[in-house]
Amino acid sequence: MSFKYYEDIISMRMKPARFKHSKNVAKEAVRLAKKYGADENKAELAGILHDATKETDGPEQMSYIRRAGITLTEMEQDSPKLWHAISGSAYVQVELDITDREIIDAIRYHTTGRAGMTLLDKVIFVADFTSADRDYDGVDRMRRIADKSLDEAVLEGMSFTISDLAQRKITIAPDTFAGYNEMAALRAKAKNKER
Ligand code: DGI
Ligand code: FE
Ligand code: FE
């Protein structure tokens, strides 16, 4: 199926503002894919699909998750903000017949990150932070980092998310910590080599 086919489906599943966000993430993901050598077509597709179920009600999300054979951990069940990433990865499999594991995983881990992130995981994770519609404090800094180093941008995003969640006393997913620890350790090793 063509990108346009998926784009039309996504446009019908969400309000115009979030569809705009999805298009911006797809565009930014292509830009980052070109820059860092990821597959541009996969980046564009994962980008447009990444928030596919963000405006889908809880029971419908749960049905995609069940149909995809995914079992949520207790903590995932208790973190509604994480559902759309998991149910989105389930939805694209069971409703859109997407079978590409890299695309499925990039959607699944776009909110939390994880240990062992693929290049595509990183591109989507960062594109969600740096897409044209983002205007949080620090977005310019994040865009500068993303233009220098994809890994630095992933680490910066994870650090930002963990600080924000901890500040608000919200549970932090193990995948988020695992991703953060791996990227932070990688950075420490690289810094050691410089000296
Ligand atoms: O879907 P978007 O709004 O484009 O962005 P997103 O998928 O990164 O979702 C961001 C939200 O998810 C934000 O409210 C923080 C929350 N979040 C991110 N990581 C975690 C998390 N919530 C919990 N409970 N645990 C996490 O590890
Ligand atoms: Fe999201
Ligand atoms: Fe998003």
PDB file of C-alpha atoms and ligand atoms in Angstrom:
ATOM      1  CA  MET A   1       0.000   0.000   0.000  1.00  0.00           C
ATOM      2  CA  SER A   2       1.086   3.560  -0.662  1.00  0.00           C
ATOM      3  CA  PHE A   3       1.880   6.208   1.936  1.00  0.00           C
ATOM      4  CA  LYS A   4      -1.235   8.109   0.780  1.00  0.00           C
ATOM      5  CA  TYR A   5      -3.415   5.086   1.591  1.00  0.00           C
ATOM      6  CA  TYR A   6      -2.222   5.025   5.212  1.00  0.00           C
ATOM      7  CA  GLU A   7      -2.289   8.810   5.487  1.00  0.00           C
ATOM      8  CA  ASP A   8      -5.993   8.844   4.514  1.00  0.00           C
ATOM      9  CA  ILE A   9      -6.834   6.189   7.096  1.00  0.00           C
ATOM     10  CA  ILE A  10      -4.967   8.084   9.807  1.00  0.00           C
ATOM     11  CA  SER A  11      -6.666  11.374   8.885  1.00  0.00           C
ATOM     12  CA  MET A  12     -10.047   9.785   9.628  1.00  0.00           C
ATOM     13  CA  ARG A  13      -8.982   8.509  13.066  1.00  0.00           C
ATOM     14  CA  MET A  14      -8.055  11.838  14.664  1.00  0.00           C
ATOM     15  CA  LYS A  15      -8.746  15.546  14.910  1.00  0.00           C
ATOM     16  CA  PRO A  16      -7.024  17.852  12.389  1.00  0.00           C
ATOM     17  CA  ALA A  17      -4.413  19.080  14.914  1.00  0.00           C
ATOM     18  CA  ARG A  18      -3.182  15.592  15.716  1.00  0.00           C
ATOM     19  CA  PHE A  19      -3.251  14.593  12.049  1.00  0.00           C
ATOM     20  CA  LYS A  20      -1.077  17.649  11.377  1.00  0.00           C
ATOM     21  CA  HIS A  21       1.275  16.451  14.144  1.00  0.00           C
ATOM     22  CA  SER A  22       1.414  12.993  12.547  1.00  0.00           C
ATOM     23  CA  LYS A  23       2.282  14.504   9.149  1.00  0.00           C
ATOM     24  CA  ASN A  24       4.941  16.688  10.765  1.00  0.00           C
ATOM     25  CA  VAL A  25       6.468  13.683  12.538  1.00  0.00           C
ATOM     26  CA  ALA A  26       6.513  11.759   9.234  1.00  0.00           C
ATOM     27  CA  LYS A  27       8.260  14.694   7.534  1.00  0.00           C
ATOM     28  CA  GLU A  28      10.782  15.148  10.351  1.00  0.00           C
ATOM     29  CA  ALA A  29      11.391  11.378  10.457  1.00  0.00           C
ATOM     30  CA  VAL A  30      12.280  11.419   6.734  1.00  0.00           C
ATOM     31  CA  ARG A  31      14.667  14.322   7.305  1.00  0.00           C
ATOM     32  CA  LEU A  32      16.377  12.498  10.208  1.00  0.00           C
ATOM     33  CA  ALA A  33      16.420   9.212   8.264  1.00  0.00           C
ATOM     34  CA  LYS A  34      18.264  10.931   5.391  1.00  0.00           C
ATOM     35  CA  LYS A  35      20.701  12.525   7.804  1.00  0.00           C
ATOM     36  CA  TYR A  36      21.438   9.393   9.837  1.00  0.00           C
ATOM     37  CA  GLY A  37      21.063   6.682   7.219  1.00  0.00           C
ATOM     38  CA  ALA A  38      17.768   5.070   8.217  1.00  0.00           C
ATOM     39  CA  ASP A  39      15.229   3.752   5.683  1.00  0.00           C
ATOM     40  CA  GLU A  40      13.304   6.841   4.518  1.00  0.00           C
ATOM     41  CA  ASN A  41      10.156   4.969   3.468  1.00  0.00           C
ATOM     42  CA  LYS A  42       9.901   3.137   6.778  1.00  0.00           C
ATOM     43  CA  ALA A  43      10.542   6.398   8.652  1.00  0.00           C
ATOM     44  CA  GLU A  44       7.751   8.174   6.772  1.00  0.00           C
ATOM     45  CA  LEU A  45       5.294   5.327   7.355  1.00  0.00           C
ATOM     46  CA  ALA A  46       6.139   4.831  11.049  1.00  0.00           C
ATOM     47  CA  GLY A  47       5.894   8.612  11.471  1.00  0.00           C
ATOM     48  CA  ILE A  48       2.394   8.959  10.013  1.00  0.00           C
ATOM     49  CA  LEU A  49       1.207   5.870  11.960  1.00  0.00           C
ATOM     50  CA  HIS A  50       2.904   6.455  15.327  1.00  0.00           C
ATOM     51  CA  ASP A  51      -0.112   8.051  17.102  1.00  0.00           C
ATOM     52  CA  ALA A  52      -2.738   6.005  15.180  1.00  0.00           C
ATOM     53  CA  THR A  53      -4.724   5.131  18.322  1.00  0.00           C
ATOM     54  CA  LYS A  54      -4.036   8.251  20.401  1.00  0.00           C
ATOM     55  CA  GLU A  55      -7.681   9.365  20.072  1.00  0.00           C
ATOM     56  CA  THR A  56      -9.147   5.866  20.284  1.00  0.00           C
ATOM     57  CA  ASP A  57     -11.140   5.015  23.408  1.00  0.00           C
ATOM     58  CA  GLY A  58      -9.751   2.620  26.011  1.00  0.00           C
ATOM     59  CA  PRO A  59     -11.869  -0.478  25.234  1.00  0.00           C
ATOM     60  CA  GLU A  60     -11.125  -0.250  21.479  1.00  0.00           C
ATOM     61  CA  GLN A  61      -7.403   0.111  22.203  1.00  0.00           C
ATOM     62  CA  MET A  62      -7.569  -2.915  24.502  1.00  0.00           C
ATOM     63  CA  SER A  63      -9.242  -4.970  21.779  1.00  0.00           C
ATOM     64  CA  TYR A  64      -6.381  -4.269  19.312  1.00  0.00           C
ATOM     65  CA  ILE A  65      -3.887  -5.189  22.033  1.00  0.00           C
ATOM     66  CA  ARG A  66      -5.711  -8.449  22.748  1.00  0.00           C
ATOM     67  CA  ARG A  67      -6.081  -9.319  19.051  1.00  0.00           C
ATOM     68  CA  ALA A  68      -2.358  -8.784  18.536  1.00  0.00           C
ATOM     69  CA  GLY A  69      -1.691 -11.235  21.360  1.00  0.00           C
ATOM     70  CA  ILE A  70       0.002  -8.644  23.558  1.00  0.00           C
ATOM     71  CA  THR A  71      -0.269  -8.957  27.341  1.00  0.00           C
ATOM     72  CA  LEU A  72       0.186  -5.734  29.268  1.00  0.00           C
ATOM     73  CA  THR A  73       2.240  -5.709  32.433  1.00  0.00           C
ATOM     74  CA  GLU A  74       0.392  -4.437  35.502  1.00  0.00           C
ATOM     75  CA  MET A  75       2.306  -1.193  35.267  1.00  0.00           C
ATOM     76  CA  GLU A  76       1.384  -0.720  31.605  1.00  0.00           C
ATOM     77  CA  GLN A  77      -2.269  -1.332  32.512  1.00  0.00           C
ATOM     78  CA  ASP A  78      -1.982   1.436  35.092  1.00  0.00           C
ATOM     79  CA  SER A  79      -0.345   3.947  32.680  1.00  0.00           C
ATOM     80  CA  PRO A  80      -3.001   5.093  30.166  1.00  0.00           C
ATOM     81  CA  LYS A  81      -0.474   7.454  28.548  1.00  0.00           C
ATOM     82  CA  LEU A  82       1.470   4.401  27.364  1.00  0.00           C
ATOM     83  CA  TRP A  83      -1.501   2.560  25.884  1.00  0.00           C
ATOM     84  CA  HIS A  84      -1.572   4.393  22.559  1.00  0.00           C
ATOM     85  CA  ALA A  85       1.990   3.336  21.709  1.00  0.00           C
ATOM     86  CA  ILE A  86       1.218  -0.324  22.454  1.00  0.00           C
ATOM     87  CA  SER A  87      -2.275  -0.318  20.926  1.00  0.00           C
ATOM     88  CA  GLY A  88      -0.963   1.633  17.920  1.00  0.00           C
ATOM     89  CA  SER A  89       1.577  -1.093  17.219  1.00  0.00           C
ATOM     90  CA  ALA A  90      -1.221  -3.669  17.634  1.00  0.00           C
ATOM     91  CA  TYR A  91      -3.652  -1.718  15.418  1.00  0.00           C
ATOM     92  CA  VAL A  92      -1.254  -1.444  12.480  1.00  0.00           C
ATOM     93  CA  GLN A  93      -0.732  -5.211  12.627  1.00  0.00           C
ATOM     94  CA  VAL A  94      -4.311  -6.417  13.022  1.00  0.00           C
ATOM     95  CA  GLU A  95      -6.158  -3.729  11.026  1.00  0.00           C
ATOM     96  CA  LEU A  96      -3.605  -2.463   8.478  1.00  0.00           C
ATOM     97  CA  ASP A  97      -1.709  -5.739   7.947  1.00  0.00           C
ATOM     98  CA  ILE A  98       1.666  -4.132   8.576  1.00  0.00           C
ATOM     99  CA  THR A  99       4.179  -6.938   9.089  1.00  0.00           C
ATOM    100  CA  ASP A 100       7.441  -4.993   9.139  1.00  0.00           C
ATOM    101  CA  ARG A 101       8.891  -5.587  12.617  1.00  0.00           C
ATOM    102  CA  GLU A 102      10.966  -2.382  12.523  1.00  0.00           C
ATOM    103  CA  ILE A 103       7.887  -0.240  11.859  1.00  0.00           C
ATOM    104  CA  ILE A 104       5.812  -2.097  14.469  1.00  0.00           C
ATOM    105  CA  ASP A 105       8.545  -1.664  17.107  1.00  0.00           C
ATOM    106  CA  ALA A 106       9.192   2.004  16.286  1.00  0.00           C
ATOM    107  CA  ILE A 107       5.497   2.670  17.014  1.00  0.00           C
ATOM    108  CA  ARG A 108       5.498   0.426  20.107  1.00  0.00           C
ATOM    109  CA  TYR A 109       8.461   2.212  21.699  1.00  0.00           C
ATOM    110  CA  HIS A 110       7.908   5.775  20.450  1.00  0.00           C
ATOM    111  CA  THR A 111       6.805   7.019  23.891  1.00  0.00           C
ATOM    112  CA  THR A 112       9.103   5.107  26.255  1.00  0.00           C
ATOM    113  CA  GLY A 113      12.115   4.175  24.167  1.00  0.00           C
ATOM    114  CA  ARG A 114      13.769   0.904  25.204  1.00  0.00           C
ATOM    115  CA  ALA A 115      17.146  -0.789  25.551  1.00  0.00           C
ATOM    116  CA  GLY A 116      18.552  -1.793  22.172  1.00  0.00           C
ATOM    117  CA  MET A 117      16.678   0.824  20.152  1.00  0.00           C
ATOM    118  CA  THR A 118      17.011   0.385  16.395  1.00  0.00           C
ATOM    119  CA  LEU A 119      17.973   3.295  14.156  1.00  0.00           C
ATOM    120  CA  LEU A 120      14.297   3.579  13.149  1.00  0.00           C
ATOM    121  CA  ASP A 121      13.165   3.547  16.823  1.00  0.00           C
ATOM    122  CA  LYS A 122      15.518   6.474  17.467  1.00  0.00           C
ATOM    123  CA  VAL A 123      14.414   8.414  14.389  1.00  0.00           C
ATOM    124  CA  ILE A 124      10.733   8.197  15.385  1.00  0.00           C
ATOM    125  CA  PHE A 125      11.416   8.872  19.068  1.00  0.00           C
ATOM    126  CA  VAL A 126      13.374  12.026  18.228  1.00  0.00           C
ATOM    127  CA  ALA A 127      11.048  13.160  15.399  1.00  0.00           C
ATOM    128  CA  ASP A 128       8.173  13.158  17.918  1.00  0.00           C
ATOM    129  CA  PHE A 129      10.182  15.651  20.031  1.00  0.00           C
ATOM    130  CA  THR A 130      11.380  17.862  17.161  1.00  0.00           C
ATOM    131  CA  SER A 131       8.456  17.911  14.688  1.00  0.00           C
ATOM    132  CA  ALA A 132       7.429  21.346  13.355  1.00  0.00           C
ATOM    133  CA  ASP A 133       4.364  21.606  15.627  1.00  0.00           C
ATOM    134  CA  ARG A 134       6.345  21.209  18.883  1.00  0.00           C
ATOM    135  CA  ASP A 135       6.801  24.455  20.823  1.00  0.00           C
ATOM    136  CA  TYR A 136       7.715  23.444  24.404  1.00  0.00           C
ATOM    137  CA  ASP A 137      10.472  25.304  26.287  1.00  0.00           C
ATOM    138  CA  GLY A 138      13.742  23.862  25.078  1.00  0.00           C
ATOM    139  CA  VAL A 139      12.531  22.662  21.672  1.00  0.00           C
ATOM    140  CA  ASP A 140      15.155  24.785  19.874  1.00  0.00           C
ATOM    141  CA  ARG A 141      17.898  23.216  21.986  1.00  0.00           C
ATOM    142  CA  MET A 142      16.468  19.756  21.259  1.00  0.00           C
ATOM    143  CA  ARG A 143      16.463  20.486  17.498  1.00  0.00           C
ATOM    144  CA  ARG A 144      20.095  21.643  17.660  1.00  0.00           C
ATOM    145  CA  ILE A 145      21.086  18.452  19.471  1.00  0.00           C
ATOM    146  CA  ALA A 146      19.131  16.337  16.959  1.00  0.00           C
ATOM    147  CA  ASP A 147      21.110  17.946  14.140  1.00  0.00           C
ATOM    148  CA  LYS A 148      24.412  17.048  15.819  1.00  0.00           C
ATOM    149  CA  SER A 149      23.807  13.556  17.170  1.00  0.00           C
ATOM    150  CA  LEU A 150      20.795  11.249  17.048  1.00  0.00           C
ATOM    151  CA  ASP A 151      21.973   9.372  20.159  1.00  0.00           C
ATOM    152  CA  GLU A 152      22.457  12.608  22.106  1.00  0.00           C
ATOM    153  CA  ALA A 153      18.922  13.646  21.140  1.00  0.00           C
ATOM    154  CA  VAL A 154      17.472  10.299  22.263  1.00  0.00           C
ATOM    155  CA  LEU A 155      19.259  10.650  25.608  1.00  0.00           C
ATOM    156  CA  GLU A 156      18.120  14.262  25.963  1.00  0.00           C
ATOM    157  CA  GLY A 157      14.510  13.259  25.262  1.00  0.00           C
ATOM    158  CA  MET A 158      14.615  10.410  27.766  1.00  0.00           C
ATOM    159  CA  SER A 159      16.215  12.620  30.378  1.00  0.00           C
ATOM    160  CA  PHE A 160      13.547  15.280  29.766  1.00  0.00           C
ATOM    161  CA  THR A 161      10.714  12.722  30.073  1.00  0.00           C
ATOM    162  CA  ILE A 162      12.100  11.076  33.209  1.00  0.00           C
ATOM    163  CA  SER A 163      12.606  14.452  34.941  1.00  0.00           C
ATOM    164  CA  ASP A 164       9.123  15.582  33.998  1.00  0.00           C
ATOM    165  CA  LEU A 165       7.448  12.362  35.164  1.00  0.00           C
ATOM    166  CA  ALA A 166       9.447  12.245  38.422  1.00  0.00           C
ATOM    167  CA  GLN A 167       8.583  15.902  39.094  1.00  0.00           C
ATOM    168  CA  ARG A 168       4.910  15.021  38.769  1.00  0.00           C
ATOM    169  CA  LYS A 169       5.235  11.754  40.752  1.00  0.00           C
ATOM    170  CA  ILE A 170       4.056   9.692  37.762  1.00  0.00           C
ATOM    171  CA  THR A 171       5.241   6.098  37.309  1.00  0.00           C
ATOM    172  CA  ILE A 172       8.139   5.651  34.898  1.00  0.00           C
ATOM    173  CA  ALA A 173       8.105   2.574  32.652  1.00  0.00           C
ATOM    174  CA  PRO A 174      11.022   0.093  32.966  1.00  0.00           C
ATOM    175  CA  ASP A 175      11.581   0.472  29.195  1.00  0.00           C
ATOM    176  CA  THR A 176      12.149   4.199  29.724  1.00  0.00           C
ATOM    177  CA  PHE A 177      14.805   3.544  32.391  1.00  0.00           C
ATOM    178  CA  ALA A 178      16.405   0.735  30.391  1.00  0.00           C
ATOM    179  CA  GLY A 179      16.704   3.012  27.359  1.00  0.00           C
ATOM    180  CA  TYR A 180      18.027   5.895  29.410  1.00  0.00           C
ATOM    181  CA  ASN A 181      20.633   3.769  31.212  1.00  0.00           C
ATOM    182  CA  GLU A 182      21.900   2.271  27.975  1.00  0.00           C
ATOM    183  CA  MET A 183      22.220   5.624  26.197  1.00  0.00           C
ATOM    184  CA  ALA A 184      23.784   7.300  29.251  1.00  0.00           C
ATOM    185  CA  ALA A 185      26.352   4.494  29.596  1.00  0.00           C
ATOM    186  CA  LEU A 186      27.172   4.750  25.884  1.00  0.00           C
ATOM    187  CA  ARG A 187      27.718   8.482  26.251  1.00  0.00           C
ATOM    188  CA  ALA A 188      29.960   8.023  29.320  1.00  0.00           C
ATOM    189  CA  LYS A 189      32.111   5.512  27.414  1.00  0.00           C
ATOM    190  CA  ALA A 190      32.459   7.879  24.426  1.00  0.00           C
ATOM    191  CA  LYS A 191      33.432  10.753  26.752  1.00  0.00           C
ATOM    192  CA  ASN A 192      36.069   8.578  28.445  1.00  0.00           C
ATOM    193  CA  LYS A 193      37.650   7.803  25.088  1.00  0.00           C
ATOM    194  CA  GLU A 194      37.917  11.516  24.292  1.00  0.00           C
ATOM    195  CA  ARG A 195      40.237  12.034  27.301  1.00  0.00           C
TER     196      ARG A 195
HETATM  197  O1  DGI B   1       1.647  11.049  21.697  1.00  0.00           O
HETATM  198  P1  DGI B   1       2.429  12.322  21.793  1.00  0.00           P
HETATM  199  O2  DGI B   1       1.694  13.361  22.623  1.00  0.00           O
HETATM  200  O3  DGI B   1       2.836  12.869  20.469  1.00  0.00           O
HETATM  201  O4  DGI B   1       3.804  12.019  22.597  1.00  0.00           O
HETATM  202  P2  DGI B   1       4.203  10.711  23.438  1.00  0.00           P
HETATM  203  O5  DGI B   1       3.776   9.467  22.758  1.00  0.00           O
HETATM  204  O6  DGI B   1       5.666  10.824  23.772  1.00  0.00           O
HETATM  205  O7  DGI B   1       3.402  10.844  24.780  1.00  0.00           O
HETATM  206  C1  DGI B   1       3.850  11.706  25.747  1.00  0.00           C
HETATM  207  C2  DGI B   1       3.102  11.423  27.046  1.00  0.00           C
HETATM  208  O8  DGI B   1       3.467  10.125  27.548  1.00  0.00           O
HETATM  209  C3  DGI B   1       3.470  12.422  28.115  1.00  0.00           C
HETATM  210  O9  DGI B   1       2.252  12.795  28.797  1.00  0.00           O
HETATM  211  C4  DGI B   1       4.371  11.671  29.067  1.00  0.00           C
HETATM  212  C5  DGI B   1       3.916  10.252  28.892  1.00  0.00           C
HETATM  213  N1  DGI B   1       5.012   9.286  29.146  1.00  0.00           N
HETATM  214  C6  DGI B   1       6.182   9.180  28.479  1.00  0.00           C
HETATM  215  N2  DGI B   1       6.965   8.212  29.015  1.00  0.00           N
HETATM  216  C7  DGI B   1       6.258   7.675  30.045  1.00  0.00           C
HETATM  217  C8  DGI B   1       5.004   8.363  30.129  1.00  0.00           C
HETATM  218  N3  DGI B   1       4.059   8.073  31.061  1.00  0.00           N
HETATM  219  C9  DGI B   1       4.334   7.111  31.942  1.00  0.00           C
HETATM  220  N4  DGI B   1       3.413   6.803  32.854  1.00  0.00           N
HETATM  221  N5  DGI B   1       5.515   6.409  31.933  1.00  0.00           N
HETATM  222  C10 DGI B   1       6.515   6.653  31.016  1.00  0.00           C
HETATM  223  O10 DGI B   1       7.564   6.010  31.051  1.00  0.00           O
HETATM  224 FE    FE B   2       2.540   9.301  20.971  1.00  0.00          FE
HETATM  225 FE    FE B   3       3.334  11.915  18.664  1.00  0.00          FE
END
